[in-house]
Coordinates of C-alpha atoms and ligand atoms in Angstrom, one line a residue:
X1 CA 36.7 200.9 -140.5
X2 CA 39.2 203.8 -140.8
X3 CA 35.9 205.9 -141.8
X4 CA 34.5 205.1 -138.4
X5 CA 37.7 205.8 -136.3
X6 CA 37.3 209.2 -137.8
X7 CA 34.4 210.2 -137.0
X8 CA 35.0 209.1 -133.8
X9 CA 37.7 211.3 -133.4
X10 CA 40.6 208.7 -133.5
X11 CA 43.1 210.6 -136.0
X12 CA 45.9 208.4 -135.1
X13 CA 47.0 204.7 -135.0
X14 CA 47.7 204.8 -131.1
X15 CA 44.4 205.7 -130.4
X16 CA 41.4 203.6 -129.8
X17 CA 38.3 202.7 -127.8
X18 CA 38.2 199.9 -124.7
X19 CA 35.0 198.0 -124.2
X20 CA 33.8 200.3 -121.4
X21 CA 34.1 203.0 -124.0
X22 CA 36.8 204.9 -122.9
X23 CA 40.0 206.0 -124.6
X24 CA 43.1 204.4 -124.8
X25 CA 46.6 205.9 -125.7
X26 CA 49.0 203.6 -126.8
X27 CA 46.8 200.6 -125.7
X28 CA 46.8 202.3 -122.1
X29 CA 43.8 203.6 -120.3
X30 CA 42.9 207.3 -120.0
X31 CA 40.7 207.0 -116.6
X32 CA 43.4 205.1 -115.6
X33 CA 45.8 207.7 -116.5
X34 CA 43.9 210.2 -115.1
X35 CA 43.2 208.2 -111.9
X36 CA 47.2 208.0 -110.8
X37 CA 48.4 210.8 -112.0
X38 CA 45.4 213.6 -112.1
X39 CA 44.2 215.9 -114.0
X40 CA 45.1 218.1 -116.2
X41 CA 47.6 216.1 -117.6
X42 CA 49.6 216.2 -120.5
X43 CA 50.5 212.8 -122.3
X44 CA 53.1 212.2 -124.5
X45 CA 53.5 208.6 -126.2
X46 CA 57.0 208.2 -126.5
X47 CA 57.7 205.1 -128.6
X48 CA 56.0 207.4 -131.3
X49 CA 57.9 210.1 -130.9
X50 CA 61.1 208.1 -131.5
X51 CA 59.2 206.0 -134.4
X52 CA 58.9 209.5 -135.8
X53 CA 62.6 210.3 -135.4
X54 CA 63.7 207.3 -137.0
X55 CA 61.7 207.8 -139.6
X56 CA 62.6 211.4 -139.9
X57 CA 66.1 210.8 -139.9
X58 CA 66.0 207.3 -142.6
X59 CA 64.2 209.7 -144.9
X60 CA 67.2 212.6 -144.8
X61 CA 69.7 209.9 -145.3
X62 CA 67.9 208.4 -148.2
X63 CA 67.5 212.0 -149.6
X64 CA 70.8 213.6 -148.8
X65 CA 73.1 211.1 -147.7
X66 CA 75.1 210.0 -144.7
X67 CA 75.8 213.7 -143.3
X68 CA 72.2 214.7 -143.5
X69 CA 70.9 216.0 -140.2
X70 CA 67.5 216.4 -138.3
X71 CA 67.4 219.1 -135.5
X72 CA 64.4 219.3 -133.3
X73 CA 63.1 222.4 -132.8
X74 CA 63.3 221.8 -129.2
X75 CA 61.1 224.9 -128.5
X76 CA 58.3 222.5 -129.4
X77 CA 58.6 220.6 -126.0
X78 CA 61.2 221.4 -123.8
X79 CA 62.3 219.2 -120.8
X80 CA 65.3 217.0 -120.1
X81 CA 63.8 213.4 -120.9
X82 CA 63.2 215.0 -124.4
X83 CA 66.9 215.6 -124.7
X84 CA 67.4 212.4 -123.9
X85 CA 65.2 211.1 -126.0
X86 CA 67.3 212.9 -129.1
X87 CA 70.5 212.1 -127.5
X88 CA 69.9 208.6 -127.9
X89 CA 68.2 208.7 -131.0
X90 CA 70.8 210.4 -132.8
X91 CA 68.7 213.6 -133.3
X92 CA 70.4 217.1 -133.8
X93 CA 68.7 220.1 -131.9
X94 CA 67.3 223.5 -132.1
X95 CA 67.2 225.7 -128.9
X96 CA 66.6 229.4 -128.7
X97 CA 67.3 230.0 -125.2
X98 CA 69.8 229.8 -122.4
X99 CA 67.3 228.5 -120.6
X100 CA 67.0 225.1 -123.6
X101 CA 70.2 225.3 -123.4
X102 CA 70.5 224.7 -119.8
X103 CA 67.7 221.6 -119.9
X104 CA 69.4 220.1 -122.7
X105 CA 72.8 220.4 -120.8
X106 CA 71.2 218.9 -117.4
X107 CA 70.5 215.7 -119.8
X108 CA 73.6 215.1 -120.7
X109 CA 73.0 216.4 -124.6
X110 CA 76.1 217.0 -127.2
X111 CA 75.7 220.6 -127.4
X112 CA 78.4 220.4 -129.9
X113 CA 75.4 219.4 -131.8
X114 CA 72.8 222.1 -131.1
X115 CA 72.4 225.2 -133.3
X116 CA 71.4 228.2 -131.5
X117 CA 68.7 230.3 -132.7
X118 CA 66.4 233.0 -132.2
X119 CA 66.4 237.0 -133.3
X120 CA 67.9 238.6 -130.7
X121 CA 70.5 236.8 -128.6
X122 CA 71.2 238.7 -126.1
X123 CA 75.6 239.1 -124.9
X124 CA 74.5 237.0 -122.1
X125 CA 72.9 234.2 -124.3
X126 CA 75.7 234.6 -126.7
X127 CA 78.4 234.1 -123.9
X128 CA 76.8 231.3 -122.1
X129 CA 76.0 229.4 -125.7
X130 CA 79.7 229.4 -125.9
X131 CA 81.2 228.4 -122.8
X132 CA 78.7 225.1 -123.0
X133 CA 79.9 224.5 -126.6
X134 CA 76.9 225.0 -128.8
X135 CA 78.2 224.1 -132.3
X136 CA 76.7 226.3 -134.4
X137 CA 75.1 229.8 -133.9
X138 CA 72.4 230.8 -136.5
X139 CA 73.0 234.6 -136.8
X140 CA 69.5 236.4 -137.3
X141 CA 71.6 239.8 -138.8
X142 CA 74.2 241.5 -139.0
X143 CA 74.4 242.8 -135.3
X144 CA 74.3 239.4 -133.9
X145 CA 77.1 238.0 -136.0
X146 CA 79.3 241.4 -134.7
X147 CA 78.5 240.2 -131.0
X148 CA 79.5 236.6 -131.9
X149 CA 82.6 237.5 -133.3
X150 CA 83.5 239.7 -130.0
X151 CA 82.6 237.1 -127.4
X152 CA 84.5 234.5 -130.2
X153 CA 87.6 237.0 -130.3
X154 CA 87.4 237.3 -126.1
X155 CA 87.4 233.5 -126.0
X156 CA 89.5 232.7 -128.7
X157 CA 87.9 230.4 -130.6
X158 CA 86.5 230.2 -134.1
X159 CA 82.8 229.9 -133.6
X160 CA 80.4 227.9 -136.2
X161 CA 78.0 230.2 -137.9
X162 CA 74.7 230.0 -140.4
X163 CA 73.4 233.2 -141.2
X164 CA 69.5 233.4 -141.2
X165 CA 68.0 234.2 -144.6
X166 CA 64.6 235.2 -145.6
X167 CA 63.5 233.4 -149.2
X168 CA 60.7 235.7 -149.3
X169 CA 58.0 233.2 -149.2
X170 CA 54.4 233.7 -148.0
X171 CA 53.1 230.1 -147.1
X172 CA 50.2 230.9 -146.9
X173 CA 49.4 230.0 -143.4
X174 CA 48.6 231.7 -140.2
X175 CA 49.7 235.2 -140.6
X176 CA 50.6 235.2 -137.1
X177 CA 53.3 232.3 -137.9
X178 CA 54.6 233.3 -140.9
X179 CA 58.5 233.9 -140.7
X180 CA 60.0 233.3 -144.3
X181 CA 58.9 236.9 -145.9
X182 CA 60.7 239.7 -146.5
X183 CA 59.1 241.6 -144.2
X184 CA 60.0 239.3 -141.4
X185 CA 60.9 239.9 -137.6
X186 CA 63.5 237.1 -138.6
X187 CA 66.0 236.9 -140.9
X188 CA 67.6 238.9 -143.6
X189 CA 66.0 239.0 -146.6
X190 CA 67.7 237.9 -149.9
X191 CA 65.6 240.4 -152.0
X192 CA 67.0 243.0 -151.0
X193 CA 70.6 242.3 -151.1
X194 CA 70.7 242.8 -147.4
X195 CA 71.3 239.4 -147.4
X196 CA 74.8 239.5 -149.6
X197 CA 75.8 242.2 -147.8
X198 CA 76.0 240.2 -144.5
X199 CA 77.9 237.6 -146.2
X200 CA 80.7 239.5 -147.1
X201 CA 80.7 241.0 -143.7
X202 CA 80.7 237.7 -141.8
X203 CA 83.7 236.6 -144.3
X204 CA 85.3 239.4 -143.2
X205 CA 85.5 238.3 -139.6
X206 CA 88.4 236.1 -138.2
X207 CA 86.3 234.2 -135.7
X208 CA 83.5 233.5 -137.2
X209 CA 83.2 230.7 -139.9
X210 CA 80.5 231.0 -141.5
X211 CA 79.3 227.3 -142.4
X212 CA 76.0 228.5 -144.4
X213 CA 72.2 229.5 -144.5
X214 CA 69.1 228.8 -143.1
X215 CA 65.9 230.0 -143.8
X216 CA 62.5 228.7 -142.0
X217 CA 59.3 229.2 -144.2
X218 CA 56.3 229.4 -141.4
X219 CA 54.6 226.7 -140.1
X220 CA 51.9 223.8 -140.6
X221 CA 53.0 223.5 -144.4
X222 CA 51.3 221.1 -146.0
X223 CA 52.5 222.1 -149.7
X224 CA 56.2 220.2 -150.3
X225 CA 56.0 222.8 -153.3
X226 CA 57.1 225.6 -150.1
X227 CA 60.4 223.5 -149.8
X228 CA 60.7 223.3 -153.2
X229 CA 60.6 226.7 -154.0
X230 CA 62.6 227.5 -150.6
X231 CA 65.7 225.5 -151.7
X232 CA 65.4 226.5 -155.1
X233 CA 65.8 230.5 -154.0
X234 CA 68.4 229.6 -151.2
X235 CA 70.3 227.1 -153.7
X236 CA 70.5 229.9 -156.5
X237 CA 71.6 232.4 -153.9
X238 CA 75.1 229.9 -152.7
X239 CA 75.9 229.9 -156.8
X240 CA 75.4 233.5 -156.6
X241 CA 77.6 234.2 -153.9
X242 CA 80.3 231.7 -155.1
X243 CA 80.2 233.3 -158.5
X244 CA 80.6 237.0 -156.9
X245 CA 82.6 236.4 -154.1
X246 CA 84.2 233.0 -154.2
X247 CA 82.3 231.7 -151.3
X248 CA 80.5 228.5 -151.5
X249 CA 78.3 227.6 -148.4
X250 CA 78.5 224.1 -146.8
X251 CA 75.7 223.6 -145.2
X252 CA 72.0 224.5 -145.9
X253 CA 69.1 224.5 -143.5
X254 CA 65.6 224.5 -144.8
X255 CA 64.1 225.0 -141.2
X256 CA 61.1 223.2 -139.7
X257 CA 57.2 223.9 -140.5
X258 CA 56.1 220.7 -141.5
X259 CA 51.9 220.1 -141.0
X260 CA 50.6 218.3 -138.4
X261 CA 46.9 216.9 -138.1
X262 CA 44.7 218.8 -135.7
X263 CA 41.3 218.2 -136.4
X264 CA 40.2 215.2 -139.2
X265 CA 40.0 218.2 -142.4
X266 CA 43.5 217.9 -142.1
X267 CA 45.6 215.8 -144.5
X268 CA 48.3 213.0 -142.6
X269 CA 51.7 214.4 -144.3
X270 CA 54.2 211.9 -145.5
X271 CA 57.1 213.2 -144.1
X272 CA 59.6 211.4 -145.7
X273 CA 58.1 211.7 -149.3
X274 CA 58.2 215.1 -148.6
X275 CA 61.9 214.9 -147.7
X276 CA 62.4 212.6 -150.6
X277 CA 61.1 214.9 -153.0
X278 CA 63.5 218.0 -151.5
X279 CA 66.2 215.7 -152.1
X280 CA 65.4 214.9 -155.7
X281 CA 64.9 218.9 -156.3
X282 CA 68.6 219.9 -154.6
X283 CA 70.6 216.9 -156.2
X284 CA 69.5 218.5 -159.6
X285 CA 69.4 222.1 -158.9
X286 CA 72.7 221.9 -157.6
X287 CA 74.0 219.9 -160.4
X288 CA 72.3 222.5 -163.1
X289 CA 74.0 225.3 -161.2
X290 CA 77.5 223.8 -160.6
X291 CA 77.9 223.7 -156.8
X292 CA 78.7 221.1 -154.3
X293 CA 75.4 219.9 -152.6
X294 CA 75.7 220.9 -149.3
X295 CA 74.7 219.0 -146.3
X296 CA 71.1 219.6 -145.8
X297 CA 69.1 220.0 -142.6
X298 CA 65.5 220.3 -141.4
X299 CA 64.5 221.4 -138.7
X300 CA 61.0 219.9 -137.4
X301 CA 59.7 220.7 -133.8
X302 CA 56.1 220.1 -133.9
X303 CA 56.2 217.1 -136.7
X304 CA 57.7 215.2 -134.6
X305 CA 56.3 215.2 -130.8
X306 CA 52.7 217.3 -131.8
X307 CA 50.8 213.7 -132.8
X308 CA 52.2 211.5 -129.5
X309 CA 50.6 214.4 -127.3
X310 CA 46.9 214.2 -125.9
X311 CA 46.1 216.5 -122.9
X312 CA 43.7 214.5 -119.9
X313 CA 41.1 217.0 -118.4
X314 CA 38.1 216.8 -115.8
X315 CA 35.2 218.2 -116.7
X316 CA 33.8 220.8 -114.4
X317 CA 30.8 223.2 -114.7
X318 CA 28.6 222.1 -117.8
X319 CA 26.5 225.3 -118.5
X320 CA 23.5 225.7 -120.8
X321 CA 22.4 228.8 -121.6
X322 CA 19.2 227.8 -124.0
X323 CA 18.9 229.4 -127.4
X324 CA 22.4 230.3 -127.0
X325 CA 25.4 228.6 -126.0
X326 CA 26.5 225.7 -124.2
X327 CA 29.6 225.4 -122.3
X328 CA 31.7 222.5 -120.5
X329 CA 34.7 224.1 -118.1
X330 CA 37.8 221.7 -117.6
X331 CA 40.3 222.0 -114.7
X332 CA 42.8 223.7 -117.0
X333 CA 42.7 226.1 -119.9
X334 CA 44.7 229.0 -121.4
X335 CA 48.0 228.4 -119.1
X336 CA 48.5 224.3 -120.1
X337 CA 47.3 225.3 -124.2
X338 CA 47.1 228.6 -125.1
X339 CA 47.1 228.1 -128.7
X340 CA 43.4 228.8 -129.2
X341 CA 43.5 232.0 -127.6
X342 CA 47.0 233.1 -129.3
X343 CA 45.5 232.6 -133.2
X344 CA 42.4 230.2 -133.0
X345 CA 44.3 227.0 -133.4
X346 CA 42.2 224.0 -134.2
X347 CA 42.1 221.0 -131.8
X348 CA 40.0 217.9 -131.8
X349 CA 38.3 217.8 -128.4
X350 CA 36.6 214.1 -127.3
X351 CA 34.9 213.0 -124.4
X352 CA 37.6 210.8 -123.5
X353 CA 35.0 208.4 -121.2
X354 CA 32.1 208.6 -123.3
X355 CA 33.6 207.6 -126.6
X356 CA 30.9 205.7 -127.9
X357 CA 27.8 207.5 -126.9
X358 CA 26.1 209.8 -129.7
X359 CA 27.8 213.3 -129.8
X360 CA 24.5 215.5 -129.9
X361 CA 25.6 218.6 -128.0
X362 CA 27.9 221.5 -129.6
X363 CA 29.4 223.5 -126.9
X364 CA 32.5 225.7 -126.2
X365 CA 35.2 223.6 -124.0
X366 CA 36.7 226.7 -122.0
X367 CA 39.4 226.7 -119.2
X368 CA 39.3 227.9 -115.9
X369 CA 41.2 230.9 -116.0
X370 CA 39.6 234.3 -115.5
X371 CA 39.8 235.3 -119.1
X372 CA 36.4 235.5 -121.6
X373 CA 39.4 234.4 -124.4
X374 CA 40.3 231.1 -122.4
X375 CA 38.8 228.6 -124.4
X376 CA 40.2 225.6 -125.3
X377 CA 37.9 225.3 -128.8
X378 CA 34.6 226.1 -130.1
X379 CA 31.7 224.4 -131.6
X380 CA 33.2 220.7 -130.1
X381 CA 30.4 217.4 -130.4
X382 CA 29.9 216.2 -127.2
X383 CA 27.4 213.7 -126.0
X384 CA 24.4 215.4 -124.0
X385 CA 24.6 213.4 -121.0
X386 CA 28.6 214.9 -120.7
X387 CA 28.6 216.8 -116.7
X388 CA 31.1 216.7 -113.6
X389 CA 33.7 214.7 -113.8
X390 CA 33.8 213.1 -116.8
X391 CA 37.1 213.0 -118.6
X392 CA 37.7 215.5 -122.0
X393 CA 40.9 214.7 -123.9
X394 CA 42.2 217.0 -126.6
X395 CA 44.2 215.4 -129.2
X396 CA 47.3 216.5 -130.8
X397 CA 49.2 218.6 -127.7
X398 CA 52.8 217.1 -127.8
X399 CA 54.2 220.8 -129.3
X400 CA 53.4 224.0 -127.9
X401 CA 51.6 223.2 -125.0
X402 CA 54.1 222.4 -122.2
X403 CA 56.6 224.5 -123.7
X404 CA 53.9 227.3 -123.7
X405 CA 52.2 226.8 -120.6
X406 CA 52.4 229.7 -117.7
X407 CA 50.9 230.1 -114.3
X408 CA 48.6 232.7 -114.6
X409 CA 46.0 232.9 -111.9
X410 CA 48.6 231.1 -109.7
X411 CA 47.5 228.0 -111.6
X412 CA 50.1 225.2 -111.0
X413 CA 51.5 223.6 -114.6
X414 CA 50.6 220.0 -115.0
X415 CA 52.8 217.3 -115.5
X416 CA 54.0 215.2 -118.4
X417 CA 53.4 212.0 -118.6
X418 CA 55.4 209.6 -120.8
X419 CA 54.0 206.4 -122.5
X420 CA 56.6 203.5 -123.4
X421 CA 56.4 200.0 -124.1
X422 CA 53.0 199.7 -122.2
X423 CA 54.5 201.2 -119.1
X424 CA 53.9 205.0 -117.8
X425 CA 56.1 207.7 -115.8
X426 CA 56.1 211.3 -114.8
X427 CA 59.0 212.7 -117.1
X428 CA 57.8 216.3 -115.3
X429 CA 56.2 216.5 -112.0
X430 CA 53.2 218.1 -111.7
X431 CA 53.4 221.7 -110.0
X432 CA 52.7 222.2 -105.7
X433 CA 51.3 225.1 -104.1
X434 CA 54.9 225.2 -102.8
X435 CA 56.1 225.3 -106.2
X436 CA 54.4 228.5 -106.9
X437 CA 55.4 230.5 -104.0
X438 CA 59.9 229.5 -103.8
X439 CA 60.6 232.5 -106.2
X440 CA 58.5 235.0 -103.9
X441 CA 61.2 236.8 -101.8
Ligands
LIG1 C1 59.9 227.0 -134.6 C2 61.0 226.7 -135.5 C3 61.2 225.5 -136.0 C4 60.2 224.4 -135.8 O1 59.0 224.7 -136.4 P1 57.8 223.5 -136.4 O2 56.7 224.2 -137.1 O3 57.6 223.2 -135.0 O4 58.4 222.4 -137.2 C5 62.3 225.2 -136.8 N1 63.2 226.2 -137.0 C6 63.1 227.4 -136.5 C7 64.1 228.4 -136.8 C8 62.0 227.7 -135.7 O5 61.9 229.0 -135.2

């Protein structure tokens, strides 16, 4: 049975087939869907995406105790019910912008809570992340922790701070993605001693307190061994700095980058076993090298809203070109999911109201923007008598989609849609016409 919702495309336990063989999300119908609130149209299910914080944030506690945190990488998806959605949930977050920070603010989120990233903060960002409170900044270098401790010295206040390490780990995933190597945009690597050097420095400064390290490997890791050998260079590397300069760290964060199932190949990751195991690994590394274990954080954006996303298309133009190619256009493309084009990301593609008829067709399911690289994915099944009108879901688009999506070729952004307890709303309106012109002066 499981065997046959495979091959039928159904990676995940929300997903199934109604009698008239079209697909259902969450036990609700896509033409349905489709039918009130048009197309494109991203979907989120969100009494998975808070099934999948729970269970996130049971597993830290299990592994780490009481003062273990989760922080969603709210980059992932980025809109106020999200927020929400944490606030009430009990989830820390990740944001990287003033304009996250803004959206989380407009929902009514702790920001005491949030932990600003990204690698170069500008003094704007820097300045507004303080006046709203943001409890911790995560200092990408030593530049950025100078221009925290000035806008903390103007304000007088002591300002939270993790400094960004690089563990020097290649997890052997997307090169395009892959953050935790010495050669990094982010971070400052350990290898070098770059990474001691801005210790002492930010123990040198009277409004900063630093709290501790982060370090963020990459992303879709599959491997536990990556956290594993993550902690293990970012544990020995607190003994080392107590043991030289008499600073023990607090508060590690081993980042985000846990795998998500695109296409069927893919393995379903047990997040909490993973977490378990990271928790087994630090209680003992940290007793072998005699330091406090410090409060330990992930970090997961896509893990946890990736698998309750499914984008709702219309099929347009259905092109054969014999001996070639075939292709099926859909009414959006490279500005709602631009992940193919970025660095070939995989996506399971289904013909969301033909569900049970025999897939006999490959063909390339392209967008509609006026780009050769706007495709959506290659080499997709599709049943032959697919054409005009027919519904094409892709699977999998909770993370990086909406928070990726632009409006090139004056192309409005959908909305999003959210699923709970068998009723749906719009979370995010879709785009007008209007929309696109009230910044044109
Ligand atoms: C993007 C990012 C994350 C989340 O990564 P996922 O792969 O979505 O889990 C976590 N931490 C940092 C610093 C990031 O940049």
């Amino acid at each position: 049975m499981e065997k046959d919702r495979e091959a039928l495309g159904l990676l995940f336990d929300h997903l199934d087939i109604g009698e008239d063989g079209v697909l259902r999300i969450a036990g609700q119908d896509c033409a349905a869907l489709a039918a009130r609130y048009g197309t494109p149209l991203y979907i989120m299910d969100e009494d998975r995406i808070r099934e999948r914080c729970r269970s996130y944030l049971g597993a830290v506690r299990d592994a780490f105790g009481a003062d273990g945190q989760v922080l969603f990488a709210s980059k992932a998806a980025s809109f106020k019910h999200i927020y929400e959605i944490m606030k009430e949930e009990g989830m820390g977050i990740d944001v990287v912008s003033c304009g996250e920070i803004r959206t989380a603010l407009a929902a009514g989120y702790p920001l005491s809570k949030a932990y600003f990233h990204s690698n170069n903060k500008t003094d704007e960002d820097i300045s507004y992340a303080m006046a709203h409170g943001v409890g911790t900044f995560v200092a990408d270098n030593e530049e950025e922790l100078y221009a925290v401790e000035k806008e903390a010295m103007k304000r007088g206040v002591t300002q939270k701070v993790l400094l960004r390490l690089t563990p020097g780990i290649d997890p052997h995933t997307f090169e395009a993605v892959a953050t935790g190597r010495v050669d990094s945009k982010f971070g400052s690597a350990i290898e070098t001693g770059q990474a001691e050097q801005v210790v002492k420095e930010a123990l040198a400064l009277p409004h900063v307190r630093l709290t501790g390290f982060h370090c963020h490997v990459g992303s879709q890791v599959f491997d536990s061994g990556i956290y594993l050998r993550a902690a293990d260079v970012m544990l020995s590397f607190i003994a080392e700095m107590k043991a030289r300069l008499g600073y023990e760290a607090e508060e590690l964060d081993l980042g985000g980058s846990l795998g998500v199932r695109y296409v069927k190949t893919q393995p379903v990751l047990d997040y909490g076993s993973v977490i378990r195991s990271v928790g087994a690994f630090v209680r003992e590394k940290c007793a072998g090298l005699g330091i406090r274990m410090p409060r330990v954080s992930f970090e997961p954006g896509r893990s946890i809203v990736a698998d309750s996303g499914v984008t709702l298309y219309t099929a347009g133009t259905v092109k054969r070109i014999p001996g070639y190619k075939n292709y099926i256009s859909v009414d959006g493309g490279m500005t709602d999911n631009v992940r193919y084009a970025l660095y070939g990301a995989p996506y399971t593609v289904l013909p969301a109201t033909k569900m049970t008829e025999p897939r006999t067709m490959k063909a390339s399911v392209v967008g509609r923007c006026c780009e050769s690289g706007d495709i959506i994915q290659e080499d997709v099944e599709m049943p032959a008598s697919i054409r005009r009108g027919d519904l094409v879901a892709v699977l999998t688009t909770g993370a990086y989609n909406y928070s990726m999506a632009s409006n090139y070729n004056r192309i409005p952004r959908p909305p999003v849609v959210m699923l709970k307890g068998g009723t749906s709303f719009e979370a995010v309106r879709r785009e007008t016409l209007d929309d696109l012109v009230r910044l044109d002066v």
